[in-house]
mmCIF file of C-alpha atoms in Angstrom:
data_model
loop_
_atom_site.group_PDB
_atom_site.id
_atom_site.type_symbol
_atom_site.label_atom_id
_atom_site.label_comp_id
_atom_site.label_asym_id
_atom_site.label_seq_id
_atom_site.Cartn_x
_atom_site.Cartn_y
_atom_site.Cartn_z
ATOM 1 C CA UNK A 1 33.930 94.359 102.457
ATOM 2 C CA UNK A 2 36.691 96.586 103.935
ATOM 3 C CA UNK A 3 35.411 98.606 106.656
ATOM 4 C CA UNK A 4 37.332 101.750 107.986
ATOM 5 C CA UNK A 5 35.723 102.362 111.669
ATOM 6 C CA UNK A 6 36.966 105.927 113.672
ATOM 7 C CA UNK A 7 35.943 105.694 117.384
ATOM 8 C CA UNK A 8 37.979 108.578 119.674
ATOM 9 C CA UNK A 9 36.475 107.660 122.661
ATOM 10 C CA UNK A 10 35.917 105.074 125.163
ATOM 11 C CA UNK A 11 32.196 105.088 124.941
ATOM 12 C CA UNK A 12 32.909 104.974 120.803
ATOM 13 C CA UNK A 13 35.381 101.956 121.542
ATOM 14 C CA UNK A 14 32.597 99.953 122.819
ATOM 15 C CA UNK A 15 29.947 100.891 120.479
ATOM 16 C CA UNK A 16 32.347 100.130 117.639
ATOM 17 C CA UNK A 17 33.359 96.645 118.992
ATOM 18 C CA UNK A 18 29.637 95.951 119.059
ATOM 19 C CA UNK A 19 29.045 96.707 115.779
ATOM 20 C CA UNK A 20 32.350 95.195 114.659
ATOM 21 C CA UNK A 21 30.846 92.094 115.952
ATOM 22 C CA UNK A 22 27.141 92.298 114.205
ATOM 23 C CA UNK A 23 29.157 93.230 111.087
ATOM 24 C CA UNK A 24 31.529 90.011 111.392
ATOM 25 C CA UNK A 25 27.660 87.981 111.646
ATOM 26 C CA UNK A 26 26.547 89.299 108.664
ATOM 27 C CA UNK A 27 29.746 89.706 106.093
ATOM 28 C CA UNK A 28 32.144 86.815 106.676
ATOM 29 C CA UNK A 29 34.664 88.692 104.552
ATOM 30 C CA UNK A 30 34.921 91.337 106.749
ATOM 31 C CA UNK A 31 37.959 93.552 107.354
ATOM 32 C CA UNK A 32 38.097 95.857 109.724
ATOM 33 C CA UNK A 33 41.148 98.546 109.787
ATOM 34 C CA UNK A 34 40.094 101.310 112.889
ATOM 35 C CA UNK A 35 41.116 104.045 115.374
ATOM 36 C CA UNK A 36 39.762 102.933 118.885
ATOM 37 C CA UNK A 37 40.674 101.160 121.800
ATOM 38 C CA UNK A 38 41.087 97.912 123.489
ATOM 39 C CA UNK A 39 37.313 96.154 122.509
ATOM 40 C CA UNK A 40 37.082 96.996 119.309
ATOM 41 C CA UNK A 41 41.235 95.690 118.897
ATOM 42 C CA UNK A 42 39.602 92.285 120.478
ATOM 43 C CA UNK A 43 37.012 92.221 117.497
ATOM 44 C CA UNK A 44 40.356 91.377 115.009
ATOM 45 C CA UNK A 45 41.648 93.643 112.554
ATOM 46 C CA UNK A 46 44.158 96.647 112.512
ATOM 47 C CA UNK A 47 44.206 99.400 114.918
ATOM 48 C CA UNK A 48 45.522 102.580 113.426
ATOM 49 C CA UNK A 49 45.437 104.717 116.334
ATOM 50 C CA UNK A 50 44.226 104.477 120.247
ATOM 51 C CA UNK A 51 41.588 106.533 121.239
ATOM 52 C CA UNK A 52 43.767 107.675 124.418
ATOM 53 C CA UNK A 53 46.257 109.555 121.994
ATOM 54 C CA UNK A 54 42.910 111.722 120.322
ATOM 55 C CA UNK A 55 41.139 112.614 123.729
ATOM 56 C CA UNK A 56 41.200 116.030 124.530
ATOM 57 C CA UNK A 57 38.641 117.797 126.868
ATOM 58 C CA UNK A 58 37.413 121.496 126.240
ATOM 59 C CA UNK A 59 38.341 124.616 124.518
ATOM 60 C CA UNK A 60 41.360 125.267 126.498
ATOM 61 C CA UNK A 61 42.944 121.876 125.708
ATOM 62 C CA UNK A 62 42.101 121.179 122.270
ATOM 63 C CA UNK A 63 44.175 124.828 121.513
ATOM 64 C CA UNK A 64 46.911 123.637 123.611
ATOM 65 C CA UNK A 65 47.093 120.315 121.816
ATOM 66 C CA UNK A 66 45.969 121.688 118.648
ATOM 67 C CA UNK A 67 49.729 120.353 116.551
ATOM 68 C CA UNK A 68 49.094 117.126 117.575
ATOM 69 C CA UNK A 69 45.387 116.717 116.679
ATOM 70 C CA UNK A 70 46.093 118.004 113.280
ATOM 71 C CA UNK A 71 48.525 115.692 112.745
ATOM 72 C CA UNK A 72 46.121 112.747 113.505
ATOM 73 C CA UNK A 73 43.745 114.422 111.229
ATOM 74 C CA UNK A 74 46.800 114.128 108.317
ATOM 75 C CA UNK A 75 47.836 110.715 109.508
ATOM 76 C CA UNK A 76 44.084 109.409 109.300
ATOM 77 C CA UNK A 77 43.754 110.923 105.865
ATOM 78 C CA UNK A 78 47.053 109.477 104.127
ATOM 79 C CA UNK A 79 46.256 105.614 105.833
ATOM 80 C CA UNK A 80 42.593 105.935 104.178
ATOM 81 C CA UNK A 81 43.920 107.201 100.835
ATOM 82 C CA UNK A 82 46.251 104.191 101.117
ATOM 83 C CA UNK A 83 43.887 101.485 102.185
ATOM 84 C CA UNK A 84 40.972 102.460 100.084
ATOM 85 C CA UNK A 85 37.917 101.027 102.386
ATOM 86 C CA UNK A 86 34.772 99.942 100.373
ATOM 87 C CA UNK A 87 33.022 101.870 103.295
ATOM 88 C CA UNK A 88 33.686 104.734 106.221
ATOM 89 C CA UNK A 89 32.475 104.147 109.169
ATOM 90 C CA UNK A 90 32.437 107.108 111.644
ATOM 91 C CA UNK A 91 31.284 107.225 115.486
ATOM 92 C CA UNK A 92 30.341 110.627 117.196
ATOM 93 C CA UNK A 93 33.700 112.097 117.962
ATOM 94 C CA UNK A 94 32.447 114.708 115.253
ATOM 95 C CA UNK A 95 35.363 117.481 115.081
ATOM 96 C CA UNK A 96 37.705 114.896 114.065
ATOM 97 C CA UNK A 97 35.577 112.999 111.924
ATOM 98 C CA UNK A 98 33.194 115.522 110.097
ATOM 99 C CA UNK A 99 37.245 116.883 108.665
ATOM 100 C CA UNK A 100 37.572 112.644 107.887
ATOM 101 C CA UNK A 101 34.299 112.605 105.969
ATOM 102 C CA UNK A 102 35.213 115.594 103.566
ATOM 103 C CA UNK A 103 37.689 113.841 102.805
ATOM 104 C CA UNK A 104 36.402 110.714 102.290
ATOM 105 C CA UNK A 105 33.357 111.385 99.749
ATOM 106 C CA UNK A 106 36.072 113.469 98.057
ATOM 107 C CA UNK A 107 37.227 110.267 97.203
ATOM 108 C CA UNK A 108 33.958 108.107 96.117
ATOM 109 C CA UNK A 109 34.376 106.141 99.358
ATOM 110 C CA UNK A 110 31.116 105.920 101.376
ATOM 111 C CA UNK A 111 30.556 107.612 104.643
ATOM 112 C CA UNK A 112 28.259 106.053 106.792
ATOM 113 C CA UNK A 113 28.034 107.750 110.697
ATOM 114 C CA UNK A 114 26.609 105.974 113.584
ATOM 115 C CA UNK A 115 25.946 107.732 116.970
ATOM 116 C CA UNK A 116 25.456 111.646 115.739
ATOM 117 C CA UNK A 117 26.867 114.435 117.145
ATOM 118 C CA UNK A 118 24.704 116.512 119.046
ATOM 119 C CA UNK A 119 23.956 119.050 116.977
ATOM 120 C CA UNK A 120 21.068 119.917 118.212
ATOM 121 C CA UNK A 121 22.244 120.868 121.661
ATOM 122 C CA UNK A 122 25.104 122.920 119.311
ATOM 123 C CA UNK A 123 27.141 123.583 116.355
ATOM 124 C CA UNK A 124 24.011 122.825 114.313
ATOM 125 C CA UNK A 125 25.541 124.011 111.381
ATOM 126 C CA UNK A 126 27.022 121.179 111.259
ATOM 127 C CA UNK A 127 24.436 119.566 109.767
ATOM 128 C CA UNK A 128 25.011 121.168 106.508
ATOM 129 C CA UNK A 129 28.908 119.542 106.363
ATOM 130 C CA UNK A 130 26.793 116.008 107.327
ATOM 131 C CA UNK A 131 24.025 116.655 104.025
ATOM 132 C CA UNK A 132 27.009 117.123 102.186
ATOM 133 C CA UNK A 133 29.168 114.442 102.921
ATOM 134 C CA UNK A 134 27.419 111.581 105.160
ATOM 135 C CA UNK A 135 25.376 109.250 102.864
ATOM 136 C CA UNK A 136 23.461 107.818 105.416
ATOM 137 C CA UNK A 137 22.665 108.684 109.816
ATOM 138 C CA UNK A 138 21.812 105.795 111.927
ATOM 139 C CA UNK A 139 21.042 107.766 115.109
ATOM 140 C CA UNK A 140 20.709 106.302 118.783
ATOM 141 C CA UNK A 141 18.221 108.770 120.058
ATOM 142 C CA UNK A 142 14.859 108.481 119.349
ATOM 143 C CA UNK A 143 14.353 112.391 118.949
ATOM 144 C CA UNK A 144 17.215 112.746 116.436
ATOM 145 C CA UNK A 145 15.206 111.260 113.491
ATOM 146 C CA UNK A 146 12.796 114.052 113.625
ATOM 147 C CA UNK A 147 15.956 116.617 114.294
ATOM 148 C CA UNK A 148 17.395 115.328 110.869
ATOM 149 C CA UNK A 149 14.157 115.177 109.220
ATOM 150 C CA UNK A 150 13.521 118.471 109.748
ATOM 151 C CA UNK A 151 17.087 119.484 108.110
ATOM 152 C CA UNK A 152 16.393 117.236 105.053
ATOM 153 C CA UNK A 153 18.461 114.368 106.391
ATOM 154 C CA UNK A 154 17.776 111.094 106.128
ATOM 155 C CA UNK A 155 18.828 108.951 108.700
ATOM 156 C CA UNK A 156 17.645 105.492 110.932
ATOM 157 C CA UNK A 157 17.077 105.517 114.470
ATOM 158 C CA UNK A 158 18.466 101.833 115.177
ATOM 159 C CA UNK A 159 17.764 101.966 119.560
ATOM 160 C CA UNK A 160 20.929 102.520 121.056
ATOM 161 C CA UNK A 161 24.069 100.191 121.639
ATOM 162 C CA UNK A 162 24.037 100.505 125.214
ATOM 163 C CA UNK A 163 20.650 98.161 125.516
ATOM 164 C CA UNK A 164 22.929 95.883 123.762
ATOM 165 C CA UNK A 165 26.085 96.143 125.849
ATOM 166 C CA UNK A 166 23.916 95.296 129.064
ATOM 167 C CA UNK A 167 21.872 92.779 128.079
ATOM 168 C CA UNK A 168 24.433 90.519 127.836
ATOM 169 C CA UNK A 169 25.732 91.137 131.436
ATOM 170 C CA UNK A 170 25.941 87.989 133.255
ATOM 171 C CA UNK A 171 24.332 87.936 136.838
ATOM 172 C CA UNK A 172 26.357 89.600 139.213
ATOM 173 C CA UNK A 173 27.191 88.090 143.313
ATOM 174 C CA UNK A 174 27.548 91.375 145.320
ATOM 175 C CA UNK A 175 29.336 89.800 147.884
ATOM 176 C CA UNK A 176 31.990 87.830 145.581
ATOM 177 C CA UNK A 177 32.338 91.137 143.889
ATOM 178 C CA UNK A 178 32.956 92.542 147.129
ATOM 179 C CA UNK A 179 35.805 89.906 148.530
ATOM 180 C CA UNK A 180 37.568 89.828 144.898
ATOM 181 C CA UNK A 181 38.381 93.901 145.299
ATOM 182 C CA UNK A 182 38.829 93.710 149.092
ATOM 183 C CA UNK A 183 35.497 96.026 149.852
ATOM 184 C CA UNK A 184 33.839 95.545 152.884
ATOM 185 C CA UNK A 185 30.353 94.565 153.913
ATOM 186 C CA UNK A 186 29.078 98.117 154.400
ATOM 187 C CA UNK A 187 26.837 99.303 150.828
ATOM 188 C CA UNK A 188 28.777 100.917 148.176
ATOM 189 C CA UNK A 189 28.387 104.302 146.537
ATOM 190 C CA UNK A 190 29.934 104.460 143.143
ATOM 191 C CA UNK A 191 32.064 107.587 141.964
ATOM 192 C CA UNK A 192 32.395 107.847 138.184
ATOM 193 C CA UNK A 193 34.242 111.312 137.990
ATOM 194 C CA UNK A 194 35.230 111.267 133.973
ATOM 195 C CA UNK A 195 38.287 109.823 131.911
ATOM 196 C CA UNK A 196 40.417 111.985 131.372
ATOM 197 C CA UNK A 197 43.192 113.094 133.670
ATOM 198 C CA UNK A 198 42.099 116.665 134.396
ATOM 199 C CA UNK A 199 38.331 115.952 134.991
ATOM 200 C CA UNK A 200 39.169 113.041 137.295
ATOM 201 C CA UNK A 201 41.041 115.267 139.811
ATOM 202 C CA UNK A 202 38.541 118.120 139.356
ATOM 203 C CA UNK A 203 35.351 115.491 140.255
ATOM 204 C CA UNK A 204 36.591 113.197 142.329
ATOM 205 C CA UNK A 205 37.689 116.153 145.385
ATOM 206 C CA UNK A 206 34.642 117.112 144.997
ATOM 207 C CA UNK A 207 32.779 113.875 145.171
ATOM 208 C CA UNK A 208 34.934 112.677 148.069
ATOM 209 C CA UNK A 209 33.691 116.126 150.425
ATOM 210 C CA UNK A 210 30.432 114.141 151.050
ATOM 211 C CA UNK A 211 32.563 111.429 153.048
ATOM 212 C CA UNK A 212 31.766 112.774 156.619
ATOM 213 C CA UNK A 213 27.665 112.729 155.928
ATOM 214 C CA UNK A 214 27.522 109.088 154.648
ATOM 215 C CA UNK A 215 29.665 107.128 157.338
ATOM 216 C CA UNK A 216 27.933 103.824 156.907
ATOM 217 C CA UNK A 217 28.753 103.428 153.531
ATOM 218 C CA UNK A 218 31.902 103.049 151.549
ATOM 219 C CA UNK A 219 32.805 104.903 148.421
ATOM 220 C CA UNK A 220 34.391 102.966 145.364
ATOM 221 C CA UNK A 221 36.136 104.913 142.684
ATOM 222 C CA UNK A 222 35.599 103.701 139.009
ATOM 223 C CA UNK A 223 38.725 103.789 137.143
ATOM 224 C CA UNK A 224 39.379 104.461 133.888
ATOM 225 C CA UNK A 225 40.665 102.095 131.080
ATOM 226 C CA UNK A 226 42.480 105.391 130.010
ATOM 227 C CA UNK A 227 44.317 106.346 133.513
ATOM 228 C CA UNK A 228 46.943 104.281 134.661
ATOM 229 C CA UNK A 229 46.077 103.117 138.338
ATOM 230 C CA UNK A 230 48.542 104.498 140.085
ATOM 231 C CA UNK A 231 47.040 107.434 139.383
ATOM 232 C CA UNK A 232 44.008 107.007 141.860
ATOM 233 C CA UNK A 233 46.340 105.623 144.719
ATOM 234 C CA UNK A 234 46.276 108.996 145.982
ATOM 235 C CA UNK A 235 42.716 108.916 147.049
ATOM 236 C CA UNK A 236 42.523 105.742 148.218
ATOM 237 C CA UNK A 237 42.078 104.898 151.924
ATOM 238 C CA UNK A 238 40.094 102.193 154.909
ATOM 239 C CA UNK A 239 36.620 103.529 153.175
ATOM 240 C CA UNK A 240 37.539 104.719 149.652
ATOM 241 C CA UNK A 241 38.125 101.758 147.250
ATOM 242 C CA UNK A 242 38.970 101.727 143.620
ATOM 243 C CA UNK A 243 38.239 99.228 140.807
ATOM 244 C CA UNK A 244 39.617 98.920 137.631
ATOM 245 C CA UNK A 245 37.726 98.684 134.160
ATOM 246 C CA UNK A 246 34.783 97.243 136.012
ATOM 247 C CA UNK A 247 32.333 99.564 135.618
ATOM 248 C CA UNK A 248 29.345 98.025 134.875
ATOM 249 C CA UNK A 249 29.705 95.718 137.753
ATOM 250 C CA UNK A 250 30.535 98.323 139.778
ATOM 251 C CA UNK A 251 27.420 99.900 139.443
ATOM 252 C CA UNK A 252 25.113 96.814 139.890
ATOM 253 C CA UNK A 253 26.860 96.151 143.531
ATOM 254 C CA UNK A 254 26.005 99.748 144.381
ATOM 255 C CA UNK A 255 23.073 101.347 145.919
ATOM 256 C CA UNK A 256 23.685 104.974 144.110
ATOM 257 C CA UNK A 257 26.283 107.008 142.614
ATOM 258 C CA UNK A 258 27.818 109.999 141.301
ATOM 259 C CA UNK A 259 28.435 110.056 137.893
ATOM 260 C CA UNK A 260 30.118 113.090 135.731
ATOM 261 C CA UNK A 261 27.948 114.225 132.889
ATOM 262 C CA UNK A 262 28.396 112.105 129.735
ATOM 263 C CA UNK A 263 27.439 108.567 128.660
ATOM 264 C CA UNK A 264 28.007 107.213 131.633
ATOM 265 C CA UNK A 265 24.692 108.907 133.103
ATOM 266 C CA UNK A 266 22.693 106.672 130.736
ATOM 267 C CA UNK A 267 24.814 103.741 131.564
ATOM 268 C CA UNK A 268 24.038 104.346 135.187
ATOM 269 C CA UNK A 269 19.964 104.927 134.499
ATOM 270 C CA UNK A 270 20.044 101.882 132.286
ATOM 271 C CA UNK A 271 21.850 99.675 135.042
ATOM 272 C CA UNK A 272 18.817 100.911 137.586
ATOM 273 C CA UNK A 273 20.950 103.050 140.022
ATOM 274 C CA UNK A 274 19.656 105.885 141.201
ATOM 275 C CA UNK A 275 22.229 109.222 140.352
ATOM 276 C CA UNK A 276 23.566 112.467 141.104
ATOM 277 C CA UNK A 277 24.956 114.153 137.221
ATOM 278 C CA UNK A 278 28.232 116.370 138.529
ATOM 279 C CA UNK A 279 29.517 118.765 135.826
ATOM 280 C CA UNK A 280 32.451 121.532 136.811
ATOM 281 C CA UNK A 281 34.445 122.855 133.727
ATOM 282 C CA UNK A 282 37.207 126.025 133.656
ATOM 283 C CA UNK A 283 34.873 128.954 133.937
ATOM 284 C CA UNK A 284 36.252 130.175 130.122
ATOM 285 C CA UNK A 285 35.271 126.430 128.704
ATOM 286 C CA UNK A 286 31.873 126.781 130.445
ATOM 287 C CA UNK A 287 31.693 130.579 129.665
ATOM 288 C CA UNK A 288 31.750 129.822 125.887
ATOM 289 C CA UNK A 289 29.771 126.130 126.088
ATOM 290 C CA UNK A 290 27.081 128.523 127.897
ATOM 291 C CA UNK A 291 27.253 131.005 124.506
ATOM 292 C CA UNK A 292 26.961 128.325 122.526
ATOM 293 C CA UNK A 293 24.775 125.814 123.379
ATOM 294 C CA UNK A 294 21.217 126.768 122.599
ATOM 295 C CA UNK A 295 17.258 125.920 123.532
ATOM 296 C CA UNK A 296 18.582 122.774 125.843
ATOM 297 C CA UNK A 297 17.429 122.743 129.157
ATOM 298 C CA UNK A 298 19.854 119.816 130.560
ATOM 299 C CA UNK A 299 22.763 118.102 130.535
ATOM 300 C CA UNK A 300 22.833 114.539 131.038
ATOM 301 C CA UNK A 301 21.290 112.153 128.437
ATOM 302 C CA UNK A 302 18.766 110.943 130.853
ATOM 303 C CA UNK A 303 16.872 114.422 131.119
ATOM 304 C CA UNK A 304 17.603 114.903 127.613
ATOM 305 C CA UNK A 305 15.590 111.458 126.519
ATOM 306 C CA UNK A 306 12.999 112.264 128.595
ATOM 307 C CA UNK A 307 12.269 115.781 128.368
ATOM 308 C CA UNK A 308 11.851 116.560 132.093
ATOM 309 C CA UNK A 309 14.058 116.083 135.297
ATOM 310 C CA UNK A 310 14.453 112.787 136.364
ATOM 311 C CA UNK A 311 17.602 112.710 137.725
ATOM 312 C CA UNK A 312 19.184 115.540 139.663
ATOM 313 C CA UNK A 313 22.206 118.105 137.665
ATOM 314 C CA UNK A 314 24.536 119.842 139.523
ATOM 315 C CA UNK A 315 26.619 122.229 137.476
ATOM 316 C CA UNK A 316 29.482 124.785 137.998
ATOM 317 C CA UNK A 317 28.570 126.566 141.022
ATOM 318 C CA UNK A 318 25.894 123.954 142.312
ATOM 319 C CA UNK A 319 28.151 121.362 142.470
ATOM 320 C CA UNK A 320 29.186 121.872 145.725
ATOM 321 C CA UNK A 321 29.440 119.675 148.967
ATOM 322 C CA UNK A 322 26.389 120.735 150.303
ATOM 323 C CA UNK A 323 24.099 120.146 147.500
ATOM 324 C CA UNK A 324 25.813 117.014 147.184
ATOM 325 C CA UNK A 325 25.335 116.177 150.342
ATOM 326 C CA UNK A 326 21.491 116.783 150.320
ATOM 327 C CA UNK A 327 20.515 115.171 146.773
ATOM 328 C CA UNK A 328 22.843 111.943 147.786
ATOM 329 C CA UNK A 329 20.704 111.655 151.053
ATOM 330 C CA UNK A 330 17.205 111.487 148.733
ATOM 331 C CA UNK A 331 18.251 108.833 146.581
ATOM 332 C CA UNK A 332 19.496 106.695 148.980
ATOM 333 C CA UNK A 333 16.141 106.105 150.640
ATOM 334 C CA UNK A 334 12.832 107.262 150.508
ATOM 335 C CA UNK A 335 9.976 108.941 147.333
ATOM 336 C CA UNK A 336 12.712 110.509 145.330
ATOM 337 C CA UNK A 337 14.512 106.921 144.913
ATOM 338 C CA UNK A 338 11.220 105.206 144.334
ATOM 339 C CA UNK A 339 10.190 107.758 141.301
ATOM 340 C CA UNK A 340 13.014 107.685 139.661
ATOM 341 C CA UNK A 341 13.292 103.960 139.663
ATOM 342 C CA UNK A 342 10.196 104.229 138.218
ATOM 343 C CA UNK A 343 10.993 106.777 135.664
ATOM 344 C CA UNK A 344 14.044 104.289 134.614
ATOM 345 C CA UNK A 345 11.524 101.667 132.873
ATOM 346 C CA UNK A 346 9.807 104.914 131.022
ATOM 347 C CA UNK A 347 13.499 105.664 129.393
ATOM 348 C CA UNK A 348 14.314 102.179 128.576
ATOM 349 C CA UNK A 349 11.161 101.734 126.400
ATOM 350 C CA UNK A 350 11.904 105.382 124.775
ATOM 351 C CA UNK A 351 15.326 103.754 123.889
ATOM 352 C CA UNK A 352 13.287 100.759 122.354
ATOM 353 C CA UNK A 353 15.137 97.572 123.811
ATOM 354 C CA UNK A 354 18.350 96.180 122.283
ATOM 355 C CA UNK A 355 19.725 95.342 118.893
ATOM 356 C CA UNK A 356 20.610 98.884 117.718
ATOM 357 C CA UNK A 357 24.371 97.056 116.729
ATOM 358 C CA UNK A 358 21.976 94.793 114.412
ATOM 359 C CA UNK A 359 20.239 97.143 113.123
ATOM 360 C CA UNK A 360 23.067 99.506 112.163
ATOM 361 C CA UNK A 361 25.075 96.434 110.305
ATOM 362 C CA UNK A 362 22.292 95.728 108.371
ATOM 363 C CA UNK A 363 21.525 99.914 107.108
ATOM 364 C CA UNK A 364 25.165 99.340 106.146
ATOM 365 C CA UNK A 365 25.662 96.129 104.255
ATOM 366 C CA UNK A 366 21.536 97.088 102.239
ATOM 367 C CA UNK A 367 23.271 100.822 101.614
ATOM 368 C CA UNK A 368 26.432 99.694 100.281
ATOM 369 C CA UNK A 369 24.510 96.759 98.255
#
């Protein structure tokens, strides 16, 4: 089979290589043509496009950038009228890809979408574009079967990718990890401020004000695949470290972190690290998000899973260095670290162990059969 896989994110890049790989398991004919990144290149085939050329963040800079995303949107339509897959594959990254899937089933190819959009946090009117043009949802979260049930959707929850991605994480040495990126011995707090150029600066100032209240430990900057690393020299000092596309690591050599809302506050949860969920956007983007999103009480996919607060949001004008400062100090030692260690193994059997890649090649290759 041909497959044509659109992933505009980093988070999409992985999930796509995964499934890129359980796909290449099951179809040993398989070729792959895609818009993504650096994993899912590594899985063979022909990238299109790279994800960093489609990521823009907010109202404010999608309307600034608006020429050049509408131009991807033309490019992606002539190189899929030229190619002719036997099957679309599309992953989250839904205002660029609901406009793919028109066109698409316009043209008798299948549309298959794995990881939905979350439509119902907003934009659930959306789901009538989806009924009319997706043949078939395999969704990650375990309440978005009954959310697409309920709009006369059918769909698959297949357990999300991210059980995959870490269960085949190798054991890590802390101390080796340590020595190979010059850290010292003192125990690291993790900063995951975002991807994108303009978040990065925003979070990380902010993230960095704690410094002064947490002496004994040293702070190490995750860097993104996306941002050169030059780019984080500037905050780099005797106690503030950065490492490069190491993430996951990263995390498992830490005792806590700070992590800016998005996957990565799932990643964190599912690597057992106890969290802080920053979130500051332009007061207009957040005035509008605010109007828009309805009947959701949090943020961060954690909360979201479980229905309740288990790890701690600060947003807009609670993110500040005080508040920072206090709901660092309670993870670090003590009840509230304990609980929501304990709350971790809850979400992870809500999320239904691993093999949601699996799963989703198989709901492809029996709906295209």
């Amino acid at each position: 089979m041909k497959y044509y896989i659109i992933a505009g994110e980093a988070s999409g890049d992985l999930h796509g290589s995964n499934l890129m790989k359980a796909l290449k398991q099951k179809d040993q004919d398989a070729e792959f043509r895609f818009w993504g990144g650096d994993l899912m290149a590594a899985q063979g085939g022909t990238l299109v496009k790279h994800y960093k050329d489609l990521a823009f963040m907010g109202f404010l800079e999608v309307a600034m950038n608006l020429k050049t995303i509408l131009n991807n949107i033309k490019l992606c339509k002539e190189d899929i009228k030229n190619n002719r897959p036997d099957v679309l594959i599309l992953v989250d990254y839904p205002g660029f890809n609901l406009r793919i899937a028109k066109f698409a089933k316009e043209l008798g190819i299948k549309v298959m979408y794995y990881i939905s959009p979350q439509l119902w946090a907003w934009k659930e009117g959306r789901v009538e574009i989806i009924k009319k043009y997706v043949d078939e949802m395999m969704v990650i979260l375990p309440f978005e079967e009954d959310f697409y049930k309920k709009h006369g959707v059918h769909s698959h929850f297949v357990g999300h990718p991210l059980l995959d991605a870490i269960s085949t994480l190798q054991d890590i040495n802390i101390e080796k990890f340590k020595a190979e990126h010059n850290l010292n011995g003192k125990e690291i707090i993790a900063l995951l401020p975002g991807s994108r150029k303009q978040e990065v600066e925003k979070m990380l100032e902010m993230m960095l004000s704690v410094r002064p209240h947490f002496k004994e430990y040293q702070f190490v900057i995750a860097g993104a695949p996306s941002l050169p690393k030059e780019f984080y020299q500037k905050y780099v000092d005797e106690n503030v470290h950065f490492v490069s596309n190491r993430t996951y690591d990263l995390l498992r050599c830490s005792k806590a972190a700070l992590v800016t809302s998005g996957t990565a506050t799932l990643e964190t949860a599912l690597l057992n690290i106890p969290e802080v969920v920053c979130y500051r956007g332009s007061k207009i983007s957040y005035a509008i998000a605010k109007r828009l999103v309805k009947n959701i009480k949090y943020i961060s996919l954690v909360n979201l899973i479980m229905d309740r607060e288990v790890v701690k949001e600060l947003i807009q004008n609670d993110l500040n260095t005080k508040n920072l400062v206090e709901e660092l100090k309670k993870i670090l030692e003590g009840e509230k670290r304990s609980q929501i260690l304990k709350d971790y193994e809850l979400l992870r059997e809500k999320l239904g162990g691993s093999g949601a890649s699996d799963h989703a090649a198989e709901v492809i290759l029996k709906f295209k059969n």
